[in-house]
Amino acid sequence: MVLSTGTNKIITAVFISGTGSNLKSLIKFSKFKKSPISIKLIITNNKLAKGLKYGKIFKIKKKIINFKNKEIAEKKIINELKRNKIELICLAGFMKIFSKNFIKNFKGKILNIHPSLLPKYKGLNTHQRAIENKDKYSGCTVHFVNSKLDSGKIILQKKVKILKKDTPDSLSKRILTQEHKLYPKAILKVFNL
Ligand code: GAR
């Protein structure tokens, strides 16, 4: 991807559904001089998402979108993205799936972080499935979003060893720590930095 705005930063929206720890790490990353992104908008489908607090703390605009009707929700999102001149979308624990049409509109401009070593364990309950299958490693992946779930081109992955005593919860915590490092690295890679 080429930096479209010269020396200015890429105007970015982060989508969340829950805790927002990846959002927090992306905001911190965005404050570094070497970061190519500036986060201007947080979008959520969940008005109770804990991560919304980072909007308040870091003075970033928030938008809550009701997903009862996906078509209407996506239209509202597209309007918000246009209004805020968003150039890059980072999904960070966003638990809704976009329509093919939405993704086509932003082809190559949507990134996602997923808590497994894709193509293994697309979808939900990744840690439980990796433990049940007695895998030696799990990890996390940052990838471009295409029209198939968790299937777009992989940007970066980080392996995490599964310990004998691991529960889905303990494994998820160790992987999350790596996610916070991996997402910024993947963004630097996308922009050839
Ligand atoms: C993260 O582990 C992220 O990889 C995962 O949800 C968690 C969100 O945590 N995303 C998915 O499962 C998407 N399919 P966070 O809200 O603390 O960033």
Coordinates of N, CA, C and O and ligand atoms in Angstrom, one line a residue:
M1 N 0.8 -1.2 0.0 CA 0.0 0.0 0.0 C 0.9 1.2 0.0 O 1.9 1.3 0.7
V2 N 0.5 2.2 -0.7 CA 1.3 3.5 -0.8 C 0.7 4.5 0.1 O -0.5 4.6 0.2
L3 N 1.6 5.3 0.7 CA 1.1 6.4 1.6 C 0.4 7.4 0.7 O 1.1 8.0 -0.2
S4 N -0.9 7.6 0.8 CA -1.6 8.4 -0.1 C -1.6 9.9 0.2 O -1.9 10.7 -0.6
T5 N -1.1 10.2 1.4 CA -1.3 11.6 1.8 C 0.1 12.2 2.1 O 0.3 13.1 3.0
G6 N 1.1 11.8 1.3 CA 2.4 12.5 1.4 C 3.0 12.3 2.8 O 3.1 11.2 3.3
T7 N 3.3 13.4 3.4 CA 4.0 13.3 4.8 C 2.9 13.1 5.9 O 3.2 12.8 7.0
N8 N 1.6 13.4 5.5 CA 0.6 13.2 6.5 C 0.3 11.8 6.8 O 0.6 10.9 6.0
K9 N -0.3 11.5 8.0 CA -0.5 10.2 8.4 C -1.8 9.6 7.7 O -2.7 10.4 7.4
I10 N -1.9 8.3 7.7 CA -3.1 7.7 7.1 C -4.2 7.7 8.1 O -4.1 7.3 9.2
I11 N -5.3 8.3 7.7 CA -6.5 8.5 8.6 C -7.2 7.1 8.8 O -7.6 6.5 7.8
T12 N -7.2 6.7 10.0 CA -7.6 5.3 10.3 C -8.8 5.2 11.2 O -8.9 6.0 12.1
A13 N -9.6 4.2 11.0 CA -10.7 3.9 11.9 C -10.5 2.5 12.5 O -10.0 1.6 11.7
V14 N -10.7 2.4 13.8 CA -10.6 1.1 14.4 C -11.9 0.6 14.8 O -12.7 1.4 15.4
F15 N -12.2 -0.6 14.5 CA -13.5 -1.2 14.8 C -13.4 -2.2 16.0 O -12.5 -3.1 15.9
I16 N -14.2 -2.1 17.0 CA -14.1 -3.0 18.1 C -15.5 -3.5 18.5 O -16.5 -2.9 18.1
S17 N -15.5 -4.6 19.3 CA -16.8 -5.1 19.9 C -16.7 -5.3 21.4 O -17.7 -5.5 22.0
G18 N -15.5 -5.2 21.9 CA -15.3 -5.6 23.4 C -14.3 -4.8 24.1 O -14.4 -3.5 24.1
T19 N -13.4 -5.5 24.7 CA -12.4 -4.9 25.6 C -11.6 -3.8 25.0 O -11.2 -2.8 25.7
G20 N -11.2 -4.0 23.8 CA -10.4 -2.9 23.1 C -8.9 -2.8 23.5 O -8.3 -1.8 23.3
S21 N -8.3 -3.9 23.9 CA -6.9 -3.9 24.3 C -6.1 -3.7 23.0 O -5.0 -3.0 23.1
N22 N -6.5 -4.3 21.9 CA -5.7 -4.0 20.7 C -5.9 -2.5 20.2 O -5.0 -1.9 19.7
L23 N -7.1 -2.0 20.4 CA -7.3 -0.6 20.1 C -6.4 0.3 20.9 O -5.7 1.2 20.4
K24 N -6.2 0.0 22.2 CA -5.4 0.8 23.1 C -3.9 0.7 22.5 O -3.2 1.7 22.4
S25 N -3.5 -0.5 22.2 CA -2.1 -0.6 21.7 C -1.9 0.1 20.4 O -0.9 0.7 20.1
L26 N -3.0 0.1 19.5 CA -2.9 0.8 18.2 C -2.8 2.3 18.5 O -2.1 3.0 17.8
I27 N -3.6 2.8 19.4 CA -3.6 4.2 19.7 C -2.2 4.6 20.2 O -1.6 5.6 19.7
K28 N -1.6 3.8 21.1 CA -0.3 4.2 21.6 C 0.7 4.2 20.5 O 1.5 5.1 20.3
F29 N 0.6 3.2 19.6 CA 1.5 3.1 18.4 C 1.3 4.3 17.5 O 2.3 4.9 17.0
S30 N 0.1 4.7 17.3 CA -0.2 5.9 16.4 C 0.5 7.2 16.9 O 0.7 8.1 16.1
K31 N 0.8 7.2 18.2 CA 1.4 8.5 18.7 C 2.9 8.6 18.4 O 3.5 9.6 18.6
F32 N 3.5 7.4 18.1 CA 4.9 7.5 17.7 C 5.1 8.2 16.4 O 4.3 8.1 15.5
K33 N 6.2 9.0 16.3 CA 6.5 9.7 15.1 C 6.6 8.8 13.9 O 6.1 9.1 12.8
K34 N 7.2 7.6 14.1 CA 7.4 6.7 13.0 C 6.1 6.0 12.5 O 6.1 5.3 11.5
S35 N 5.1 6.1 13.3 CA 3.8 5.5 12.9 C 3.2 6.1 11.7 O 3.0 7.3 11.7
P36 N 2.7 5.3 10.7 CA 2.1 5.9 9.5 C 0.6 6.2 9.7 O 0.0 6.8 8.9
I37 N 0.1 5.9 10.9 CA -1.4 6.0 11.0 C -1.8 7.1 12.1 O -1.0 7.3 13.1
S38 N -2.9 7.7 11.9 CA -3.5 8.5 12.9 C -5.0 8.1 13.1 O -5.7 8.0 12.1
I39 N -5.3 7.7 14.3 CA -6.7 7.1 14.5 C -7.7 8.2 14.8 O -7.6 9.0 15.8
K40 N -8.7 8.3 13.9 CA -9.6 9.4 14.0 C -11.0 9.0 14.4 O -11.9 9.8 14.6
L41 N -11.2 7.7 14.3 CA -12.6 7.2 14.6 C -12.6 5.8 15.1 O -11.8 4.9 14.7
I42 N -13.5 5.6 16.1 CA -13.7 4.2 16.7 C -15.1 3.9 16.4 O -16.0 4.6 16.7
I43 N -15.3 2.7 15.8 CA -16.6 2.2 15.5 C -16.9 0.9 16.2 O -16.0 0.1 16.3
T44 N -18.1 0.8 16.8 CA -18.5 -0.4 17.5 C -19.9 -0.8 17.2 O -20.7 0.1 16.9
N45 N -20.2 -2.1 17.2 CA -21.6 -2.6 17.1 C -22.2 -2.7 18.5 O -23.3 -3.1 18.6
N46 N -21.3 -2.5 19.6 CA -21.8 -2.8 20.9 C -21.6 -1.6 21.8 O -20.5 -1.2 22.2
K47 N -22.8 -1.1 22.2 CA -22.7 0.2 23.0 C -22.1 0.0 24.4 O -21.7 0.9 25.0
L48 N -22.0 -1.3 24.8 CA -21.4 -1.6 26.1 C -19.9 -2.0 26.0 O -19.3 -2.4 27.0
A49 N -19.3 -1.9 24.8 CA -17.9 -2.3 24.6 C -17.0 -1.5 25.5 O -17.1 -0.2 25.5
K50 N -16.3 -2.2 26.3 CA -15.4 -1.5 27.3 C -14.4 -0.6 26.6 O -14.0 0.4 27.1
G51 N -14.0 -1.1 25.4 CA -12.9 -0.3 24.7 C -13.4 1.1 24.3 O -12.5 1.9 24.0
L52 N -14.7 1.4 24.4 CA -15.1 2.7 24.1 C -14.5 3.8 25.0 O -14.4 5.0 24.6
K53 N -14.1 3.3 26.2 CA -13.5 4.3 27.1 C -12.2 5.0 26.5 O -11.9 6.1 26.8
Y54 N -11.5 4.2 25.6 CA -10.3 4.8 25.0 C -10.6 6.0 24.1 O -9.8 6.9 23.9
G55 N -11.9 6.0 23.6 CA -12.3 7.2 22.8 C -12.3 8.4 23.7 O -11.8 9.5 23.3
K56 N -12.8 8.2 24.9 CA -12.9 9.4 25.8 C -11.4 9.8 26.3 O -11.1 10.9 26.3
I57 N -10.7 8.7 26.7 CA -9.3 9.0 27.2 C -8.5 9.7 26.2 O -7.8 10.7 26.5
F58 N -8.5 9.3 25.0 CA -7.6 9.8 23.9 C -8.3 10.8 23.0 O -7.7 11.2 22.0
K59 N -9.5 11.2 23.3 CA -10.3 12.2 22.6 C -10.4 11.8 21.1 O -10.0 12.5 20.2
I60 N -10.9 10.6 20.9 CA -11.1 10.1 19.5 C -12.6 9.9 19.4 O -13.3 9.4 20.3
K61 N -13.1 10.3 18.2 CA -14.6 10.3 17.9 C -15.0 8.8 18.0 O -14.3 7.9 17.4
K62 N -16.2 8.6 18.6 CA -16.7 7.2 18.6 C -18.1 7.2 17.9 O -18.8 8.1 17.9
K63 N -18.4 6.0 17.3 CA -19.7 5.9 16.7 C -20.2 4.4 17.0 O -19.5 3.4 16.8
I64 N -21.4 4.4 17.6 CA -22.0 3.1 17.9 C -23.0 2.8 16.8 O -23.9 3.6 16.5
I65 N -22.9 1.6 16.1 CA -23.8 1.3 15.0 C -24.6 0.0 15.4 O -24.0 -1.0 15.7
N66 N -25.9 0.2 15.3 CA -26.8 -1.0 15.6 C -26.8 -1.9 14.3 O -27.0 -1.5 13.2
F67 N -26.4 -3.2 14.6 CA -26.3 -4.1 13.5 C -27.5 -5.0 13.3 O -27.5 -6.0 12.7
K68 N -28.7 -4.6 13.9 CA -29.9 -5.4 13.7 C -30.2 -5.6 12.2 O -30.6 -6.7 11.8
N69 N -30.0 -4.6 11.5 CA -30.2 -4.7 10.0 C -28.8 -4.3 9.4 O -28.4 -3.2 9.4
K70 N -28.2 -5.4 8.9 CA -26.8 -5.2 8.4 C -26.6 -4.2 7.3 O -25.7 -3.5 7.2
E71 N -27.6 -4.3 6.4 CA -27.5 -3.4 5.2 C -27.5 -1.9 5.6 O -26.7 -1.1 5.2
I72 N -28.5 -1.6 6.5 CA -28.5 -0.2 7.0 C -27.3 0.1 7.8 O -26.7 1.2 7.7
A73 N -26.8 -0.8 8.6 CA -25.6 -0.6 9.4 C -24.4 -0.3 8.5 O -23.7 0.7 8.8
E74 N -24.3 -1.0 7.5 CA -23.1 -0.8 6.6 C -23.2 0.5 5.9 O -22.2 1.2 5.6
K75 N -24.5 0.9 5.5 CA -24.7 2.2 4.8 C -24.2 3.3 5.8 O -23.5 4.3 5.4
K76 N -24.6 3.2 7.1 CA -24.3 4.2 8.1 C -22.7 4.2 8.2 O -22.1 5.3 8.4
I77 N -22.1 3.1 8.3 CA -20.7 3.0 8.4 C -20.0 3.7 7.3 O -19.1 4.5 7.4
I78 N -20.4 3.4 6.0 CA -19.8 4.0 4.9 C -19.9 5.5 4.9 O -18.9 6.2 4.7
N79 N -21.1 6.0 5.3 CA -21.2 7.5 5.5 C -20.2 8.0 6.5 O -19.6 9.1 6.2
E80 N -20.1 7.3 7.6 CA -19.2 7.8 8.7 C -17.8 7.8 8.2 O -17.0 8.7 8.4
L81 N -17.4 6.7 7.4 CA -16.0 6.6 6.9 C -15.7 7.8 5.9 O -14.7 8.4 6.0
K82 N -16.7 8.0 5.1 CA -16.5 9.1 4.1 C -16.4 10.5 4.8 O -15.6 11.3 4.5
R83 N -17.4 10.7 5.7 CA -17.4 12.0 6.5 C -16.1 12.2 7.1 O -15.6 13.4 7.2
N84 N -15.5 11.2 7.6 CA -14.2 11.4 8.4 C -13.0 11.1 7.5 O -11.9 11.0 8.1
K85 N -13.2 11.0 6.2 CA -12.1 10.8 5.3 C -11.2 9.6 5.7 O -9.9 9.7 5.6
I86 N -11.8 8.5 6.1 CA -11.0 7.4 6.5 C -10.4 6.7 5.4 O -11.0 6.4 4.3
E87 N -9.1 6.4 5.5 CA -8.3 5.7 4.4 C -7.9 4.3 4.8 O -7.6 3.5 3.9
L88 N -8.0 3.9 6.1 CA -7.6 2.6 6.5 C -8.5 2.1 7.6 O -8.8 2.9 8.5
I89 N -8.9 0.9 7.5 CA -9.8 0.3 8.6 C -9.0 -0.8 9.3 O -8.5 -1.7 8.6
C90 N -8.9 -0.7 10.6 CA -8.3 -1.8 11.4 C -9.3 -2.5 12.3 O -9.9 -1.8 13.2
L91 N -9.6 -3.7 12.0 CA -10.6 -4.5 12.8 C -9.8 -5.0 14.0 O -8.7 -5.6 13.8
A92 N -10.3 -4.8 15.2 CA -9.6 -5.2 16.4 C -10.5 -5.8 17.4 O -11.1 -5.1 18.2
G93 N -10.8 -7.1 17.2 CA -11.8 -7.7 18.0 C -13.2 -7.3 17.6 O -14.1 -7.2 18.5
F94 N -13.4 -7.0 16.4 CA -14.8 -6.6 15.8 C -15.5 -7.9 15.4 O -15.0 -8.7 14.6
M95 N -16.6 -8.2 16.1 CA -17.2 -9.6 16.0 C -18.3 -9.6 15.0 O -19.2 -10.5 15.1
K96 N -18.4 -8.7 14.0 CA -19.4 -8.8 13.0 C -18.7 -9.1 11.6 O -17.6 -8.7 11.4
I97 N -19.5 -9.7 10.7 CA -18.9 -10.0 9.4 C -19.5 -9.1 8.4 O -20.7 -9.0 8.3
F98 N -18.7 -8.4 7.6 CA -19.2 -7.5 6.6 C -19.6 -8.2 5.3 O -19.2 -9.3 5.0
S99 N -20.5 -7.6 4.6 CA -21.0 -8.1 3.3 C -19.9 -8.0 2.3 O -19.0 -7.2 2.4
K100 N -20.0 -8.8 1.2 CA -19.0 -8.8 0.2 C -19.0 -7.4 -0.4 O -17.9 -6.9 -0.8
N101 N -20.1 -6.8 -0.5 CA -20.2 -5.5 -1.2 C -19.5 -4.4 -0.3 O -18.7 -3.6 -0.9
F102 N -19.6 -4.5 1.0 CA -18.9 -3.5 1.8 C -17.4 -3.7 1.6 O -16.6 -2.7 1.5
I103 N -16.9 -5.0 1.6 CA -15.5 -5.2 1.5 C -15.0 -4.8 0.2 O -13.9 -4.2 0.1
K104 N -15.8 -5.0 -0.9 CA -15.4 -4.5 -2.2 C -15.1 -3.0 -2.3 O -14.1 -2.6 -2.9
N105 N -15.9 -2.3 -1.5 CA -15.8 -0.8 -1.4 C -14.5 -0.4 -0.9 O -14.0 0.7 -1.1
F106 N -13.9 -1.2 0.0 CA -12.7 -0.9 0.7 C -11.5 -1.9 0.5 O -10.7 -2.1 1.3
K107 N -11.6 -2.5 -0.7 CA -10.6 -3.5 -1.1 C -9.2 -3.1 -0.7 O -8.7 -2.1 -1.1
G108 N -8.5 -4.0 0.0 CA -7.1 -3.8 0.3 C -6.9 -2.7 1.4 O -5.7 -2.4 1.7
K109 N -8.0 -2.2 2.0 CA -7.8 -1.2 3.0 C -8.4 -1.6 4.3 O -8.6 -0.8 5.2
I110 N -8.7 -2.9 4.4 CA -9.2 -3.4 5.7 C -8.2 -4.5 6.3 O -7.9 -5.4 5.6
L111 N -7.8 -4.2 7.5 CA -6.9 -5.2 8.1 C -7.6 -5.8 9.3 O -8.5 -5.2 9.9
N112 N -7.3 -7.1 9.7 CA -7.9 -7.7 10.8 C -6.8 -8.4 11.6 O -5.8 -8.9 11.1
I113 N -7.0 -8.6 12.9 CA -6.2 -9.4 13.8 C -7.0 -10.6 14.2 O -8.2 -10.4 14.7
H114 N -6.4 -11.8 14.1 CA -7.2 -13.0 14.5 C -6.3 -13.8 15.4 O -5.1 -14.0 15.2
P115 N -6.9 -14.4 16.5 CA -6.2 -15.1 17.5 C -5.9 -16.6 17.2 O -6.2 -17.5 17.9
S116 N -5.3 -16.8 16.0 CA -4.8 -18.2 15.7 C -3.8 -18.1 14.6 O -3.6 -17.0 14.0
L117 N -3.1 -19.2 14.3 CA -2.2 -19.2 13.2 C -3.0 -19.6 11.9 O -3.1 -20.7 11.6
L118 N -3.6 -18.6 11.3 CA -4.4 -18.9 10.1 C -3.5 -19.6 9.1 O -2.3 -19.3 9.0
P119 N -4.0 -20.5 8.2 CA -5.4 -20.7 8.0 C -6.0 -21.7 9.0 O -7.2 -22.0 8.9
K120 N -5.3 -22.0 10.1 CA -5.9 -22.9 11.1 C -6.9 -22.0 12.0 O -6.6 -20.9 12.3
Y121 N -8.0 -22.6 12.3 CA -8.9 -22.1 13.3 C -9.5 -20.7 12.9 O -9.3 -19.7 13.6
K122 N -10.2 -20.7 11.7 CA -10.9 -19.5 11.4 C -12.1 -19.4 12.3 O -12.5 -20.4 12.9
G123 N -12.7 -18.3 12.5 CA -13.9 -18.2 13.3 C -13.7 -18.1 14.8 O -12.6 -17.5 15.2
L124 N -14.6 -18.7 15.6 CA -14.5 -18.4 17.0 C -13.9 -19.6 17.8 O -13.5 -20.6 17.2
N125 N -13.7 -19.4 19.1 CA -13.1 -20.4 20.0 C -11.8 -20.9 19.6 O -11.6 -22.2 19.7
T126 N -11.0 -20.1 19.1 CA -9.7 -20.6 18.5 C -8.8 -21.3 19.5 O -8.2 -22.3 19.2
H127 N -8.7 -20.7 20.7 CA -7.8 -21.2 21.7 C -8.2 -22.6 22.2 O -7.4 -23.5 22.4
Q128 N -9.5 -22.7 22.4 CA -10.1 -24.0 22.9 C -9.8 -25.1 21.8 O -9.4 -26.2 22.1
R129 N -10.0 -24.7 20.5 CA -9.8 -25.7 19.5 C -8.4 -26.1 19.4 O -8.0 -27.3 19.2
A130 N -7.4 -25.2 19.5 CA -6.0 -25.5 19.4 C -5.6 -26.4 20.6 O -4.8 -27.3 20.4
I131 N -6.1 -26.1 21.8 CA -5.8 -27.0 22.9 C -6.4 -28.4 22.8 O -5.7 -29.4 23.0
E132 N -7.7 -28.4 22.4 CA -8.3 -29.7 22.2 C -7.6 -30.6 21.1 O -7.5 -31.8 21.3
N133 N -7.1 -30.0 20.1 CA -6.4 -30.7 19.1 C -4.9 -31.0 19.5 O -4.2 -31.5 18.6
K134 N -4.6 -30.7 20.7 CA -3.2 -30.9 21.2 C -2.1 -30.3 20.3 O -1.1 -30.9 20.1
D135 N -2.4 -29.1 19.8 CA -1.4 -28.4 19.0 C -0.2 -28.0 19.9 O -0.5 -27.7 21.1
K136 N 1.0 -28.0 19.3 CA 2.1 -27.5 20.1 C 2.2 -26.0 20.2 O 2.7 -25.4 21.1
Y137 N 1.7 -25.4 19.1 CA 1.7 -23.9 19.0 C 0.4 -23.4 18.6 O -0.3 -24.0 17.8
S138 N 0.1 -22.2 19.1 CA -1.0 -21.4 18.5 C -0.3 -20.0 18.2 O 0.9 -19.9 18.0
G139 N -1.1 -19.0 18.2 CA -0.6 -17.7 17.9 C -1.6 -16.7 17.4 O -2.8 -16.8 17.6
C140 N -1.1 -15.7 16.6 CA -2.0 -14.7 16.1 C -1.5 -14.3 14.7 O -0.4 -14.5 14.3
T141 N -2.5 -13.7 14.0 CA -2.3 -13.4 12.5 C -2.9 -12.0 12.3 O -4.0 -11.8 12.7
V142 N -2.1 -11.2 11.5 CA -2.7 -10.0 11.0 C -2.8 -10.2 9.5 O -1.9 -10.6 8.8
H143 N -4.0 -9.9 8.9 CA -4.3 -10.2 7.5 C -5.2 -9.2 6.9 O -5.9 -8.5 7.6
F144 N -5.1 -9.1 5.6 CA -6.1 -8.3 4.8 C -7.4 -9.0 4.9 O -7.5 -10.2 4.9
V145 N -8.5 -8.2 4.9 CA -9.8 -8.8 4.9 C -10.3 -8.9 3.5 O -10.3 -7.9 2.7
N146 N -10.7 -10.1 3.1 CA -11.4 -10.3 1.8 C -12.8 -10.8 2.1 O -13.3 -10.8 3.2
S147 N -13.5 -11.3 1.0 CA -14.9 -11.6 1.2 C -15.1 -12.9 2.0 O -16.3 -13.2 2.4
K148 N -14.1 -13.7 2.2 CA -14.3 -15.0 2.9 C -13.7 -14.8 4.3 O -12.6 -14.2 4.5
L149 N -14.4 -15.4 5.3 CA -14.1 -15.2 6.7 C -12.6 -15.6 7.0 O -12.2 -16.7 6.7
D150 N -11.9 -14.7 7.6 CA -10.5 -14.9 8.1 C -9.6 -15.6 7.0 O -8.8 -16.4 7.3
S151 N -9.8 -15.2 5.7 CA -9.1 -15.9 4.6 C -8.2 -14.9 3.8 O -7.6 -15.4 2.8
G152 N -8.2 -13.6 4.1 CA -7.4 -12.7 3.2 C -5.9 -12.9 3.4 O -5.4 -13.6 4.3
K153 N -5.2 -12.3 2.5 CA -3.7 -12.4 2.5 C -3.1 -12.1 3.9 O -3.4 -11.1 4.5
I154 N -2.2 -13.0 4.3 CA -1.6 -12.9 5.6 C -0.4 -11.9 5.5 O 0.4 -11.9 4.6
I155 N -0.4 -11.0 6.5 CA 0.6 -9.9 6.5 C 1.8 -10.4 7.5 O 2.9 -10.4 7.1
L156 N 1.4 -10.8 8.7 CA 2.4 -11.2 9.7 C 1.7 -12.2 10.7 O 0.5 -12.1 11.0
Q157 N 2.5 -13.1 11.2 CA 2.0 -14.0 12.2 C 3.0 -14.1 13.3 O 4.2 -13.9 13.1
K158 N 2.6 -14.5 14.5 CA 3.5 -14.7 15.7 C 3.0 -16.0 16.3 O 1.9 -16.2 16.7
K159 N 4.0 -16.9 16.5 CA 3.7 -18.2 17.1 C 3.8 -18.1 18.6 O 4.7 -17.4 19.1
V160 N 3.0 -18.8 19.3 CA 3.0 -18.8 20.8 C 2.9 -20.3 21.2 O 2.0 -21.0 20.7
K161 N 3.8 -20.7 22.1 CA 3.9 -22.1 22.5 C 2.7 -22.4 23.4 O 2.3 -21.6 24.3
I162 N 2.0 -23.6 23.2 CA 0.9 -24.0 24.1 C 1.5 -24.8 25.2 O 2.2 -25.8 24.9
L163 N 1.3 -24.4 26.4 CA 1.8 -25.2 27.6 C 0.9 -26.3 28.0 O -0.4 -26.1 27.8
K164 N 1.4 -27.3 28.7 CA 0.5 -28.4 29.1 C -0.6 -27.9 30.0 O -1.7 -28.4 30.0
K165 N -0.3 -27.0 30.9 CA -1.3 -26.5 31.9 C -2.2 -25.4 31.3 O -3.1 -24.9 32.0
D166 N -2.1 -25.1 30.0 CA -2.9 -24.0 29.4 C -4.4 -24.3 29.4 O -4.8 -25.4 29.1
T167 N -5.1 -23.3 29.7 CA -6.6 -23.3 29.5 C -6.8 -22.3 28.4 O -5.9 -21.5 28.1
P168 N -8.0 -22.3 27.7 CA -8.2 -21.3 26.7 C -8.0 -19.9 27.2 O -7.4 -19.0 26.5
D169 N -8.3 -19.7 28.5 CA -8.1 -18.3 29.1 C -6.6 -17.9 29.2 O -6.2 -16.8 28.8
S170 N -5.8 -18.9 29.8 CA -4.4 -18.5 30.0 C -3.7 -18.4 28.6 O -2.9 -17.5 28.4
L171 N -4.1 -19.2 27.7 CA -3.5 -19.1 26.3 C -3.9 -17.8 25.7 O -3.0 -17.1 25.1
S172 N -5.1 -17.5 25.8 CA -5.6 -16.2 25.2 C -4.9 -15.0 25.7 O -4.6 -14.1 25.0
K173 N -4.6 -15.0 27.0 CA -3.9 -13.9 27.6 C -2.5 -13.8 27.0 O -2.0 -12.7 26.7
R174 N -1.8 -14.9 26.9 CA -0.4 -14.8 26.3 C -0.4 -14.4 24.9 O 0.4 -13.7 24.4
I175 N -1.4 -14.9 24.2 CA -1.5 -14.5 22.7 C -1.9 -13.0 22.6 O -1.3 -12.3 21.7
L176 N -2.8 -12.6 23.4 CA -3.2 -11.2 23.4 C -2.0 -10.2 23.5 O -1.8 -9.2 22.8
T177 N -1.1 -10.6 24.5 CA 0.2 -9.8 24.6 C 0.9 -9.7 23.3 O 1.5 -8.6 23.0
Q178 N 1.0 -10.8 22.6 CA 1.7 -10.8 21.3 C 0.9 -10.0 20.3 O 1.5 -9.4 19.4
E179 N -0.4 -10.1 20.3 CA -1.2 -9.3 19.4 C -0.9 -7.9 19.4 O -0.8 -7.2 18.4
H180 N -0.7 -7.4 20.7 CA -0.5 -5.9 20.8 C 0.8 -5.5 20.1 O 1.0 -4.3 19.8
K181 N 1.8 -6.4 20.0 CA 3.0 -6.1 19.3 C 2.9 -6.3 17.8 O 3.5 -5.6 17.0
L182 N 2.1 -7.4 17.5 CA 2.1 -7.8 16.1 C 1.3 -6.8 15.2 O 1.7 -6.5 14.1
Y183 N 0.2 -6.2 15.7 CA -0.6 -5.4 14.9 C 0.2 -4.1 14.4 O 0.3 -3.9 13.2
P184 N 0.9 -3.4 15.3 CA 1.7 -2.3 14.8 C 2.8 -2.7 13.8 O 3.0 -2.1 12.8
K185 N 3.4 -3.9 14.1 CA 4.5 -4.3 13.2 C 3.9 -4.6 11.8 O 4.5 -4.3 10.8
A186 N 2.7 -5.2 11.8 CA 2.0 -5.5 10.5 C 1.7 -4.2 9.7 O 1.8 -4.2 8.5
I187 N 1.3 -3.2 10.5 CA 0.9 -1.9 9.8 C 2.2 -1.3 9.2 O 2.2 -0.8 8.1
L188 N 3.3 -1.4 9.9 CA 4.6 -0.9 9.4 C 4.9 -1.6 8.1 O 5.3 -1.0 7.1
K189 N 4.7 -2.9 8.1 CA 5.0 -3.8 6.9 C 4.1 -3.4 5.7 O 4.6 -3.3 4.6
V190 N 2.8 -3.2 6.0 CA 1.9 -2.8 4.9 C 2.4 -1.6 4.2 O 2.2 -1.4 3.0
F191 N 2.9 -0.6 5.0 CA 3.3 0.6 4.4 C 4.8 0.6 4.1 O 5.4 1.7 3.9
N192 N 5.4 -0.5 4.0 CA 6.8 -0.7 3.7 C 7.8 0.1 4.6 O 8.7 0.7 4.1
L193 N 7.4 0.2 5.9 CA 8.3 1.0 6.8 C 9.1 0.1 7.7 O 8.7 -1.1 7.9
Ligands
GAR1 C1 -8.5 -10.5 20.2 O1 -7.9 -11.6 20.7 C2 -8.7 -10.5 18.7 O2 -7.7 -11.2 18.1 C3 -10.0 -11.3 18.7 O3 -10.7 -10.8 19.7 C4 -9.9 -10.3 20.8 C5 -10.2 -8.9 21.1 O4 -9.6 -8.4 22.2 N1 -10.6 -11.2 17.4 C6 -11.3 -12.1 16.9 O5 -11.6 -13.2 17.4 C7 -11.9 -11.7 15.5 N2 -12.4 -12.9 14.8 P1 -9.5 -6.9 22.5 O6 -10.9 -6.3 22.4 O7 -8.9 -6.8 23.9 O8 -8.6 -6.2 21.5

